[in-house]
PDB file of C-alpha atoms in Angstrom:
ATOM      1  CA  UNK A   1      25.199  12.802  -8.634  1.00  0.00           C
ATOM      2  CA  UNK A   2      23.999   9.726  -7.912  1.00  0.00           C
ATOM      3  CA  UNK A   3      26.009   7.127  -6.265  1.00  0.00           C
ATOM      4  CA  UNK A   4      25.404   4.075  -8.196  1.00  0.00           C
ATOM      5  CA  UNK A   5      27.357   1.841  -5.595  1.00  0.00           C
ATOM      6  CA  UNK A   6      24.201   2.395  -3.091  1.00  0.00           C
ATOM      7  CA  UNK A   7      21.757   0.705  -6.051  1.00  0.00           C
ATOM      8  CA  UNK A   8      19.841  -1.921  -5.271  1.00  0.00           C
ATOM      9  CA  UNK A   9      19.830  -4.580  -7.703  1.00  0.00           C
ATOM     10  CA  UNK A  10      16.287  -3.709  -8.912  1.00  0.00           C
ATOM     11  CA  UNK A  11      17.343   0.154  -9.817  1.00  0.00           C
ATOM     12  CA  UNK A  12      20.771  -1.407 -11.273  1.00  0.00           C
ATOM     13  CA  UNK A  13      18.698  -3.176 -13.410  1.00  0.00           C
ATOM     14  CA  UNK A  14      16.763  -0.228 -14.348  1.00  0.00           C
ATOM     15  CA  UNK A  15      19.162   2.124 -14.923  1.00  0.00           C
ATOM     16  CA  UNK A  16      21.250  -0.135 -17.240  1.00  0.00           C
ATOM     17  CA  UNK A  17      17.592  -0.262 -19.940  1.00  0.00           C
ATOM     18  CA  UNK A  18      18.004   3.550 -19.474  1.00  0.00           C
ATOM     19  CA  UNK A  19      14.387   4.058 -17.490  1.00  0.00           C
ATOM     20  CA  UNK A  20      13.957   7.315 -16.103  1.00  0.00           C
ATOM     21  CA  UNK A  21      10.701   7.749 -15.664  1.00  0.00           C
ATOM     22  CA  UNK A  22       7.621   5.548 -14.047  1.00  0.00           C
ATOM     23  CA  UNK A  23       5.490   4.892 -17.213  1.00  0.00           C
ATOM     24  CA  UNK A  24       9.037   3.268 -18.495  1.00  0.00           C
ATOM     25  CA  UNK A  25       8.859   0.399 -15.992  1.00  0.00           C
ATOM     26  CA  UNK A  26       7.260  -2.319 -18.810  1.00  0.00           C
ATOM     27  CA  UNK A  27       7.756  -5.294 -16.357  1.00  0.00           C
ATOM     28  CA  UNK A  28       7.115  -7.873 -19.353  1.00  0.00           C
ATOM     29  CA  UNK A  29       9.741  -6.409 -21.447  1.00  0.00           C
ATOM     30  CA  UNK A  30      11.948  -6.448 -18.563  1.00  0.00           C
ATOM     31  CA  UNK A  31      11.611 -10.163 -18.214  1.00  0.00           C
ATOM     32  CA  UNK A  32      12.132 -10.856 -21.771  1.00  0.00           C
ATOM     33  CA  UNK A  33      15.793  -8.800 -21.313  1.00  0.00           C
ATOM     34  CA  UNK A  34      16.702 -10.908 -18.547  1.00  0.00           C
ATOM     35  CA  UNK A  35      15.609 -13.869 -20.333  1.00  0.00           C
ATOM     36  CA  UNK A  36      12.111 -15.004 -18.606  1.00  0.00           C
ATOM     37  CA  UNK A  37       8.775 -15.300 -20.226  1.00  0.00           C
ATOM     38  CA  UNK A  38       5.490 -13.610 -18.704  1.00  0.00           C
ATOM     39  CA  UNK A  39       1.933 -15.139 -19.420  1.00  0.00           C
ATOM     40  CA  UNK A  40      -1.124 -15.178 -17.619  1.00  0.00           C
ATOM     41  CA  UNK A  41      -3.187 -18.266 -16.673  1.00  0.00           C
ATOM     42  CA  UNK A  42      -5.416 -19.324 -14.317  1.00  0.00           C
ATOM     43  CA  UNK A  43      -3.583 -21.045 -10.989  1.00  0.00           C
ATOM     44  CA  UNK A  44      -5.021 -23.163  -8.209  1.00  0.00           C
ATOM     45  CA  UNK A  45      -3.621 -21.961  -4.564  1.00  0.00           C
ATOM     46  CA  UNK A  46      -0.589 -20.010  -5.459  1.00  0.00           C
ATOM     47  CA  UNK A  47      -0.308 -16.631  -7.059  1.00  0.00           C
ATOM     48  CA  UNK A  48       2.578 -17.132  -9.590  1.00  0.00           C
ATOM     49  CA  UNK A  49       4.922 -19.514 -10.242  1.00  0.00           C
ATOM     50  CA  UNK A  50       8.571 -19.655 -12.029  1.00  0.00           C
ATOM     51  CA  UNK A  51      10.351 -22.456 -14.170  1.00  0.00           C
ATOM     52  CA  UNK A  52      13.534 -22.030 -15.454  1.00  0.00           C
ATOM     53  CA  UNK A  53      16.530 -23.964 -16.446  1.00  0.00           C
ATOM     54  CA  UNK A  54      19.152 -21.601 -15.706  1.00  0.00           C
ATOM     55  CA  UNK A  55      19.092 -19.695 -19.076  1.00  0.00           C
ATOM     56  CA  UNK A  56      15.830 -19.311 -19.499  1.00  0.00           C
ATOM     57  CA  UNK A  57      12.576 -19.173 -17.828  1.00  0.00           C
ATOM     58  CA  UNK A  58       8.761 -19.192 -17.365  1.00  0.00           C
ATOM     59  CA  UNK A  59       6.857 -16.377 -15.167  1.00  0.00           C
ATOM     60  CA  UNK A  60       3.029 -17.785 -14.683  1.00  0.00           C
ATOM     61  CA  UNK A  61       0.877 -15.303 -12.863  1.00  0.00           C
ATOM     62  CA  UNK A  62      -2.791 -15.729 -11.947  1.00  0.00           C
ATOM     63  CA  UNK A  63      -4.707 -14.193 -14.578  1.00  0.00           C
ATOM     64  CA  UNK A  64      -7.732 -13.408 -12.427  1.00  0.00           C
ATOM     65  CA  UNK A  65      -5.737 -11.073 -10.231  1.00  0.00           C
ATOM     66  CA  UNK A  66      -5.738  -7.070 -10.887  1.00  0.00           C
ATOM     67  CA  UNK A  67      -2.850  -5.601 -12.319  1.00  0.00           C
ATOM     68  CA  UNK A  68      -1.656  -4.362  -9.280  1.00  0.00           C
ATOM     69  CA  UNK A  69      -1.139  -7.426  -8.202  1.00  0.00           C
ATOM     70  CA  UNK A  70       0.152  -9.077 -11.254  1.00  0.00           C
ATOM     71  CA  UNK A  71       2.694  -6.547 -11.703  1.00  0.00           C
ATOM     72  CA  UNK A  72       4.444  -7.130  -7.995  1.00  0.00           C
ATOM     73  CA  UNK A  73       3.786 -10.862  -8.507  1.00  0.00           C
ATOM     74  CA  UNK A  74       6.053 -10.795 -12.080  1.00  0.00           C
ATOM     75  CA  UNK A  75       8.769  -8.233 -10.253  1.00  0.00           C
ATOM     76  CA  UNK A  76       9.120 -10.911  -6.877  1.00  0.00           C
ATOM     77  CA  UNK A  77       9.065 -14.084  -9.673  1.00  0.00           C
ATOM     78  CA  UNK A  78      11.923 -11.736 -11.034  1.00  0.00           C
ATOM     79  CA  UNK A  79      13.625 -11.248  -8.401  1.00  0.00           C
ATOM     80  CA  UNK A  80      13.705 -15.294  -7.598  1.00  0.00           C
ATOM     81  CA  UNK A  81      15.313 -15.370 -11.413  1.00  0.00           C
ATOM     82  CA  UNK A  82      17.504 -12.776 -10.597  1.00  0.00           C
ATOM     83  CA  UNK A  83      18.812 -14.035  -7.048  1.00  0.00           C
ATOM     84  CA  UNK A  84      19.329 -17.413  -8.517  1.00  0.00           C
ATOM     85  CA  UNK A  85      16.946 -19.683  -5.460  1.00  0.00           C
ATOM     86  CA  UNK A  86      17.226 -22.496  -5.986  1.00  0.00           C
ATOM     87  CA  UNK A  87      16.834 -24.866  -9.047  1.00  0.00           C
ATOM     88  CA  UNK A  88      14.096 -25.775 -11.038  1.00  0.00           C
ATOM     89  CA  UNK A  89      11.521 -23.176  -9.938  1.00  0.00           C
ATOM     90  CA  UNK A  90       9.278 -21.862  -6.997  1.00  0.00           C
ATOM     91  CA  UNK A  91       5.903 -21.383  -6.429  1.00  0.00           C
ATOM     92  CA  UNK A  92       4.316 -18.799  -4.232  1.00  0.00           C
ATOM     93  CA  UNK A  93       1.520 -18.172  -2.435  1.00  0.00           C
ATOM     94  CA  UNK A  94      -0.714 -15.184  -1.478  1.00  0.00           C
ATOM     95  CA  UNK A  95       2.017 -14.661   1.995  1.00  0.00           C
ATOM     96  CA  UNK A  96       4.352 -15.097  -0.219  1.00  0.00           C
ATOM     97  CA  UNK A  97       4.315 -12.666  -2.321  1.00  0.00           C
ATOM     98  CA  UNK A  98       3.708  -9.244   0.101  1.00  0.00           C
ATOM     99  CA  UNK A  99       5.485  -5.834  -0.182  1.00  0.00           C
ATOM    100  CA  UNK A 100       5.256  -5.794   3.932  1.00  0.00           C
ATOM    101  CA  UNK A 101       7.631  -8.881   4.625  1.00  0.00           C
ATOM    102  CA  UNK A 102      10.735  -7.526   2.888  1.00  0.00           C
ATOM    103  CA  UNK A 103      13.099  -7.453   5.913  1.00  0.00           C
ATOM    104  CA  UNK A 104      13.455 -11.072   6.459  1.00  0.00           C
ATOM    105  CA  UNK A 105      16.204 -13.051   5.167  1.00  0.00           C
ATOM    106  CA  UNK A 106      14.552 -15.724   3.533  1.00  0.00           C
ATOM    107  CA  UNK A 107      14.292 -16.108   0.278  1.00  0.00           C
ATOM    108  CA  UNK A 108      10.301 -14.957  -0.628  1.00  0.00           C
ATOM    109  CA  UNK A 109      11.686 -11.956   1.321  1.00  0.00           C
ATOM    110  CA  UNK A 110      14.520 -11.201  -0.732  1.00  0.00           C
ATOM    111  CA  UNK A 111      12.225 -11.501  -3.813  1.00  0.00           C
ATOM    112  CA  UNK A 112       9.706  -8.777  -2.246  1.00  0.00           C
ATOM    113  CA  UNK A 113      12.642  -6.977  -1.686  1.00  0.00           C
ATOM    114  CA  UNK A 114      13.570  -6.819  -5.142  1.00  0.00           C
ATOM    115  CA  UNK A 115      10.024  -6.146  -6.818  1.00  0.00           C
ATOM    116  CA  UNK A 116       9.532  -3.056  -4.255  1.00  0.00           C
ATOM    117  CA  UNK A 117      12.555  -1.587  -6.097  1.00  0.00           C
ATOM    118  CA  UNK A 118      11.790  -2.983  -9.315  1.00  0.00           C
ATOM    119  CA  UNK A 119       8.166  -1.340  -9.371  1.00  0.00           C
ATOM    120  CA  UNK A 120       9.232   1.362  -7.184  1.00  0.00           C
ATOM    121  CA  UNK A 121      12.847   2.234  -7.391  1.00  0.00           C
ATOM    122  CA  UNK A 122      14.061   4.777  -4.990  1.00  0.00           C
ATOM    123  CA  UNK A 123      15.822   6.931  -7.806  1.00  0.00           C
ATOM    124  CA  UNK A 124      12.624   7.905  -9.036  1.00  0.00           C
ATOM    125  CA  UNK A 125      10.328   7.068  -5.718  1.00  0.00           C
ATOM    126  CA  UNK A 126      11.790  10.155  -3.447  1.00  0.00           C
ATOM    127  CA  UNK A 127      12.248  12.791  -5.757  1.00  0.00           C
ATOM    128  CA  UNK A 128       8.156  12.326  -6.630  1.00  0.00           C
ATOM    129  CA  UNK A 129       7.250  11.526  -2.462  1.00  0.00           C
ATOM    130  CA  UNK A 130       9.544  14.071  -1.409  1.00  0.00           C
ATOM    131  CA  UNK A 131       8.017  17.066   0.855  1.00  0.00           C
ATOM    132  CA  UNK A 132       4.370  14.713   0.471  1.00  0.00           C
ATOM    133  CA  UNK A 133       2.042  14.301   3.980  1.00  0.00           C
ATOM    134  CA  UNK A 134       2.670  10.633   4.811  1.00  0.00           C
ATOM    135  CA  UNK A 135      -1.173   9.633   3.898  1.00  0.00           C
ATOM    136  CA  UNK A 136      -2.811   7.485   1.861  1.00  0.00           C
ATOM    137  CA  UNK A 137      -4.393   9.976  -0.334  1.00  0.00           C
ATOM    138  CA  UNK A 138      -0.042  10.649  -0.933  1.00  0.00           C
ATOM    139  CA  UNK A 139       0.317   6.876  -1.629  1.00  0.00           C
ATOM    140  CA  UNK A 140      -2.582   7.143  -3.778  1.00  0.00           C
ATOM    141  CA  UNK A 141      -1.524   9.505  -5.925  1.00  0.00           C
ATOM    142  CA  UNK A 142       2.259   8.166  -6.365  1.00  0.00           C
ATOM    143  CA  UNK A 143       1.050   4.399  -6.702  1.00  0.00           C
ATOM    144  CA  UNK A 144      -1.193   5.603 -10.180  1.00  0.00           C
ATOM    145  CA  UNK A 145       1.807   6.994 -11.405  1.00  0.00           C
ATOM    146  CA  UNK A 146       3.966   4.143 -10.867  1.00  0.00           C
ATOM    147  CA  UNK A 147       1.059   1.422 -11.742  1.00  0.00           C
ATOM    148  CA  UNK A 148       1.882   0.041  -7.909  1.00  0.00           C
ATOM    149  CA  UNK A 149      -0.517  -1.186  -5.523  1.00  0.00           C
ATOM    150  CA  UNK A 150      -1.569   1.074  -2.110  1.00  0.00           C
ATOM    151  CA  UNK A 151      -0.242  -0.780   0.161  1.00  0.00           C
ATOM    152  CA  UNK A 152       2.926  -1.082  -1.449  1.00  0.00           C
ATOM    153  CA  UNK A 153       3.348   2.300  -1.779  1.00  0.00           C
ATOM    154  CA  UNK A 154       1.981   3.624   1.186  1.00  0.00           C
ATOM    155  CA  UNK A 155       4.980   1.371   2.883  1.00  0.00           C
ATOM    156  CA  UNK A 156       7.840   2.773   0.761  1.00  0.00           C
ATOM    157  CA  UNK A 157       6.222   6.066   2.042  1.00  0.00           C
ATOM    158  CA  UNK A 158       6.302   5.273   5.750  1.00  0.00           C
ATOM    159  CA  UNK A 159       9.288   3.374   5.313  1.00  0.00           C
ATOM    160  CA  UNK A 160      11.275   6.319   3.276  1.00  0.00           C
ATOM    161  CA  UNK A 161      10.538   9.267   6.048  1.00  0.00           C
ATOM    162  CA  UNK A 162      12.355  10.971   8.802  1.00  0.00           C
ATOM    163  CA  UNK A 163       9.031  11.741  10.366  1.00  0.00           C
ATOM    164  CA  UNK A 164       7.270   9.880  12.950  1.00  0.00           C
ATOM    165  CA  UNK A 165       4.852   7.363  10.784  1.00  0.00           C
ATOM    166  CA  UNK A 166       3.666   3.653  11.024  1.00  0.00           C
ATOM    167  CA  UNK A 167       1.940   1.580   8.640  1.00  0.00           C
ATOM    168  CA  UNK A 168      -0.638  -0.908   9.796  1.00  0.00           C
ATOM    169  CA  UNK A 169      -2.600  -3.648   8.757  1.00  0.00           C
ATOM    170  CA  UNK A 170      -5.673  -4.645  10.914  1.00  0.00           C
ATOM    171  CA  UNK A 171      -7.864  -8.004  10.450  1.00  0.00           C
ATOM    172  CA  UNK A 172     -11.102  -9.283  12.508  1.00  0.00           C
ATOM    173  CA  UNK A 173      -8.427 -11.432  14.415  1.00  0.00           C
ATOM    174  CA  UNK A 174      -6.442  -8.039  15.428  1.00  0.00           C
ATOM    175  CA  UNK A 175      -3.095  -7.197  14.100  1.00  0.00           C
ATOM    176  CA  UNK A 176      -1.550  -9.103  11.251  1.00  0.00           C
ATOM    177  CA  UNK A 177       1.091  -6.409  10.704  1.00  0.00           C
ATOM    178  CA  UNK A 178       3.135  -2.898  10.900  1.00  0.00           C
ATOM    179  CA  UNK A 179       5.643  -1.043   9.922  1.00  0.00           C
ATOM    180  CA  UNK A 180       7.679   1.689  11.853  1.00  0.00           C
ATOM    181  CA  UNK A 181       9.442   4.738  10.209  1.00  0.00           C
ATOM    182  CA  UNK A 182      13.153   5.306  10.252  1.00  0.00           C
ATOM    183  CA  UNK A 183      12.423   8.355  12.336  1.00  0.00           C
ATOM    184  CA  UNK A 184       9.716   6.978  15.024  1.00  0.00           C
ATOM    185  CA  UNK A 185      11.406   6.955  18.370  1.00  0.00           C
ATOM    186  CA  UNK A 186      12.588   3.737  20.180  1.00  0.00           C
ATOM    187  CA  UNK A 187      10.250   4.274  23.207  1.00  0.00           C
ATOM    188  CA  UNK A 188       7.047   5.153  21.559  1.00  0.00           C
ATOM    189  CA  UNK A 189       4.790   1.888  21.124  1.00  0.00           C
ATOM    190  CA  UNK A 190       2.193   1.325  18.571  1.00  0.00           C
ATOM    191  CA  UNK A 191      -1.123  -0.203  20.380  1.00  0.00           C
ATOM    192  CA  UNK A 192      -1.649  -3.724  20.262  1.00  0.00           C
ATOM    193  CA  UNK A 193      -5.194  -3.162  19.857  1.00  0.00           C
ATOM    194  CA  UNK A 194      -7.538  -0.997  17.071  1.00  0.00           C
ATOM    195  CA  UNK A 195      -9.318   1.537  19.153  1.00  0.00           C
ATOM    196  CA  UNK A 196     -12.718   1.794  19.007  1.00  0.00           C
ATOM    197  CA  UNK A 197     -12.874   5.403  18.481  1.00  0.00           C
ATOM    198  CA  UNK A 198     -10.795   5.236  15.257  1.00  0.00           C
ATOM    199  CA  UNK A 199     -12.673   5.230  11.982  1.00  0.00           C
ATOM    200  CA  UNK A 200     -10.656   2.045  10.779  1.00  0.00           C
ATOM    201  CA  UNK A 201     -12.318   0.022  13.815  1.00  0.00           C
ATOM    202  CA  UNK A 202     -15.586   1.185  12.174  1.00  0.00           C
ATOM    203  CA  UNK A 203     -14.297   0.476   8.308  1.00  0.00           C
ATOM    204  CA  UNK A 204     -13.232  -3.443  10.168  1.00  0.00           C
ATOM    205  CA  UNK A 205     -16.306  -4.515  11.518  1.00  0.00           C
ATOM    206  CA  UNK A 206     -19.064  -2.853   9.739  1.00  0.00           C
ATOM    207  CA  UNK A 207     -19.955  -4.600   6.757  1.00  0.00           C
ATOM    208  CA  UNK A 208     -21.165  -1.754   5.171  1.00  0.00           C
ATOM    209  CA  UNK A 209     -18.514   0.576   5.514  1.00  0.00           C
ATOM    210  CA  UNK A 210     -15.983   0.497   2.210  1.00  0.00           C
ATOM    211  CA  UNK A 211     -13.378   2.471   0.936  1.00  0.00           C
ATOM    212  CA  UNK A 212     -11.044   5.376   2.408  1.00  0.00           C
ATOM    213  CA  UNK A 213     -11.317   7.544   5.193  1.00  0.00           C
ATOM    214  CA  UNK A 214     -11.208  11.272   4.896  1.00  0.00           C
ATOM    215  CA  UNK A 215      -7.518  12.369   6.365  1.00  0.00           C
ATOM    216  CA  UNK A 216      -7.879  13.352  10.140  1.00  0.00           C
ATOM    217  CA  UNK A 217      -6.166  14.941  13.408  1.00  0.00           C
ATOM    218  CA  UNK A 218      -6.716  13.098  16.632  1.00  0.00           C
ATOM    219  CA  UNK A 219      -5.875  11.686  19.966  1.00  0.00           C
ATOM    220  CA  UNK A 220      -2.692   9.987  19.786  1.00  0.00           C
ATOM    221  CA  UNK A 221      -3.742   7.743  22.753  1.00  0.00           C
ATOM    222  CA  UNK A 222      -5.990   5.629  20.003  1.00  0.00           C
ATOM    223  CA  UNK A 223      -2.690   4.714  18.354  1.00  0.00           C
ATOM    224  CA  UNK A 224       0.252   4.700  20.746  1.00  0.00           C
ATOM    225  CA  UNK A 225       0.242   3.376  24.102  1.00  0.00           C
ATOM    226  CA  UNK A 226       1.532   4.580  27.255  1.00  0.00           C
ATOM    227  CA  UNK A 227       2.648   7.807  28.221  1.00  0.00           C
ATOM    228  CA  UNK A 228       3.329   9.770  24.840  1.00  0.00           C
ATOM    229  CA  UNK A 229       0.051   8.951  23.409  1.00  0.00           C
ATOM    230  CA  UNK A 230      -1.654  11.461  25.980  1.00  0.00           C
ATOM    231  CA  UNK A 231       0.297  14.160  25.090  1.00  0.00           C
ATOM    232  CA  UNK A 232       0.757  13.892  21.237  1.00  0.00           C
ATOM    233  CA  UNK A 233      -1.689  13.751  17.908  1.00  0.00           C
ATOM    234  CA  UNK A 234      -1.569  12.168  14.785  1.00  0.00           C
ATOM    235  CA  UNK A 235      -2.928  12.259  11.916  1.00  0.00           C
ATOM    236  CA  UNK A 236      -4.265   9.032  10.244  1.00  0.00           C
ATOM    237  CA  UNK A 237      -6.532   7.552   7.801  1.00  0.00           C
ATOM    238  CA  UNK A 238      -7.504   4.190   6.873  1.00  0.00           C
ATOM    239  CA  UNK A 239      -8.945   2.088   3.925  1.00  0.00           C
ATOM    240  CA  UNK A 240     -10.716  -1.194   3.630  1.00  0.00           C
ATOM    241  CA  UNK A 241      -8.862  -3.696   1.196  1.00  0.00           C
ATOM    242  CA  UNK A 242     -10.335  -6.093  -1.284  1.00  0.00           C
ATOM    243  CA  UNK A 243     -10.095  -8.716   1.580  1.00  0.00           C
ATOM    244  CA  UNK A 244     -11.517  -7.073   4.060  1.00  0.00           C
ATOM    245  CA  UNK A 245      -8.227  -6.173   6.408  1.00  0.00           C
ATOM    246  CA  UNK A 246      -8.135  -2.286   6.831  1.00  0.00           C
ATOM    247  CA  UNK A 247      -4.695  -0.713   6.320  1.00  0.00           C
ATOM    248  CA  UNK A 248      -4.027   2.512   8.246  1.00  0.00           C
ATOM    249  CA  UNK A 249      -1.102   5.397   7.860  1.00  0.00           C
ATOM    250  CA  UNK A 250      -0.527   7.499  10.873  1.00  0.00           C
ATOM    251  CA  UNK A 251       1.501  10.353  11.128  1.00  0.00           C
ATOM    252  CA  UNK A 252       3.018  12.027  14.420  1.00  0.00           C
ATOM    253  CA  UNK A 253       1.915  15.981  14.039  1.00  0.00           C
TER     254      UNK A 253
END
């Protein structure tokens, strides 16, 4: 049985509406419970905003964003409404509001840690990621169910195994960020640098490469440094994002 003590305050939430299932997560009607309002509007240099008075309160989310988007920008508002930040209201911007800064302390990282649960609580996350490859093509398919975006997902996935796995985010200016498993080893070091041999260099800089790289085995040495990347492999695979930053999943084999 599950111990509801070890809920976050996300799946607390959840569970008390009775959702057991992904298609159940209705994010508007969620807000409306907990006494906020969701609409959509266009918005100048932020990505959502909240207003409340400490009963009740406005969600604005950019209405040019996908849904993706718009869903994990209403579950971090949320979780500002929730938390109780502050009075008045916040605003927040695109680095802000992102799934991969959730183990901070401040209080934009509190609120991603609350819409990663909200949009993909653990209750129902592991059951449906349990005994999956740690890929993308994995993330893929749990992130439709769940109406979540990749890299979202693919992080709870990396994040949520006893396996070896990282998550990382590449831009033309290198590394922006990463994410280590519970079960990658103390000594083993990702690369500071993308490898020029990896098909996620070639996704980065050629402008005509888009999309998601077929799942494959290869030299650890283009992913770890040191010592343990000449004797290992991986397996990885990459995909270009909708702003041009390629996101890769690797996975010690």
């Amino acid at each position: 049985m599950t111990d509801h003590r070890a809920l976050s305050k996300g799946e607390l939430i959840l569970k008390s509406f009775g959702i057991d299932s992904p298609k159940q997560i209705d994010l508007e009607a969620i807000a409306f419970e907990l006494g906020a309002k969701v609409r959509y509007r266009k918005i100048d240099g932020s990505e959502a905003r909240i207003v409340g008075n400490g009963v009740s309160a406005i969600i604005t989310v950019n209405e040019d964003h996908k849904a993706t988007r718009q869903r994990f920008s209403i579950a971090h508002e949320l979780g500002h409404w929730v938390e109780r930040h502050g009075k008045g209201g916040f605003i927040c911007a695109k680095e802000d509001i992102s799934p991969q800064n959730d183990a901070a302390k401040s209080a934009e990282a509190i609120a991603n840690g609350f819409a990663s649960q909200l949009i993909l609580p653990s209750y129902l996350f592991d059951p449906i990621a349990a005994g999956m490859p740690i890929t993308l093509d994995s993330a893929d398919k749990i992130r439709m169910a769940f109406r979540a975006g990749l890299t979202t997902t693919a992080l709870k996935l990396v994040k949520g195994t006893g396996k070896a796995a990282a998550i990382v985010c590449h831009g033309l200016q290198g590394r922006q960020w990463f994410a280590l498993s519970p079960g990658w080893p103390e000594y083993m070091r990702l690369a500071a640098e993308l490898n020029y041999e990896t098909e996620a260099f070639e996704l980065l800089y050629a402008a005509d490469k888009a999309g998601k790289t077929t799942l494959r085995q290869e030299a650890a040495s283009r992913w770890i440094s040191g010592r343990q990347g000449q004797e290992l492999k991986v397996r990885s695979q990459s995909v270009k994002l909708a702003d041009g930053v390629v996101l890769s999943v690797i996975a010690v084999t």
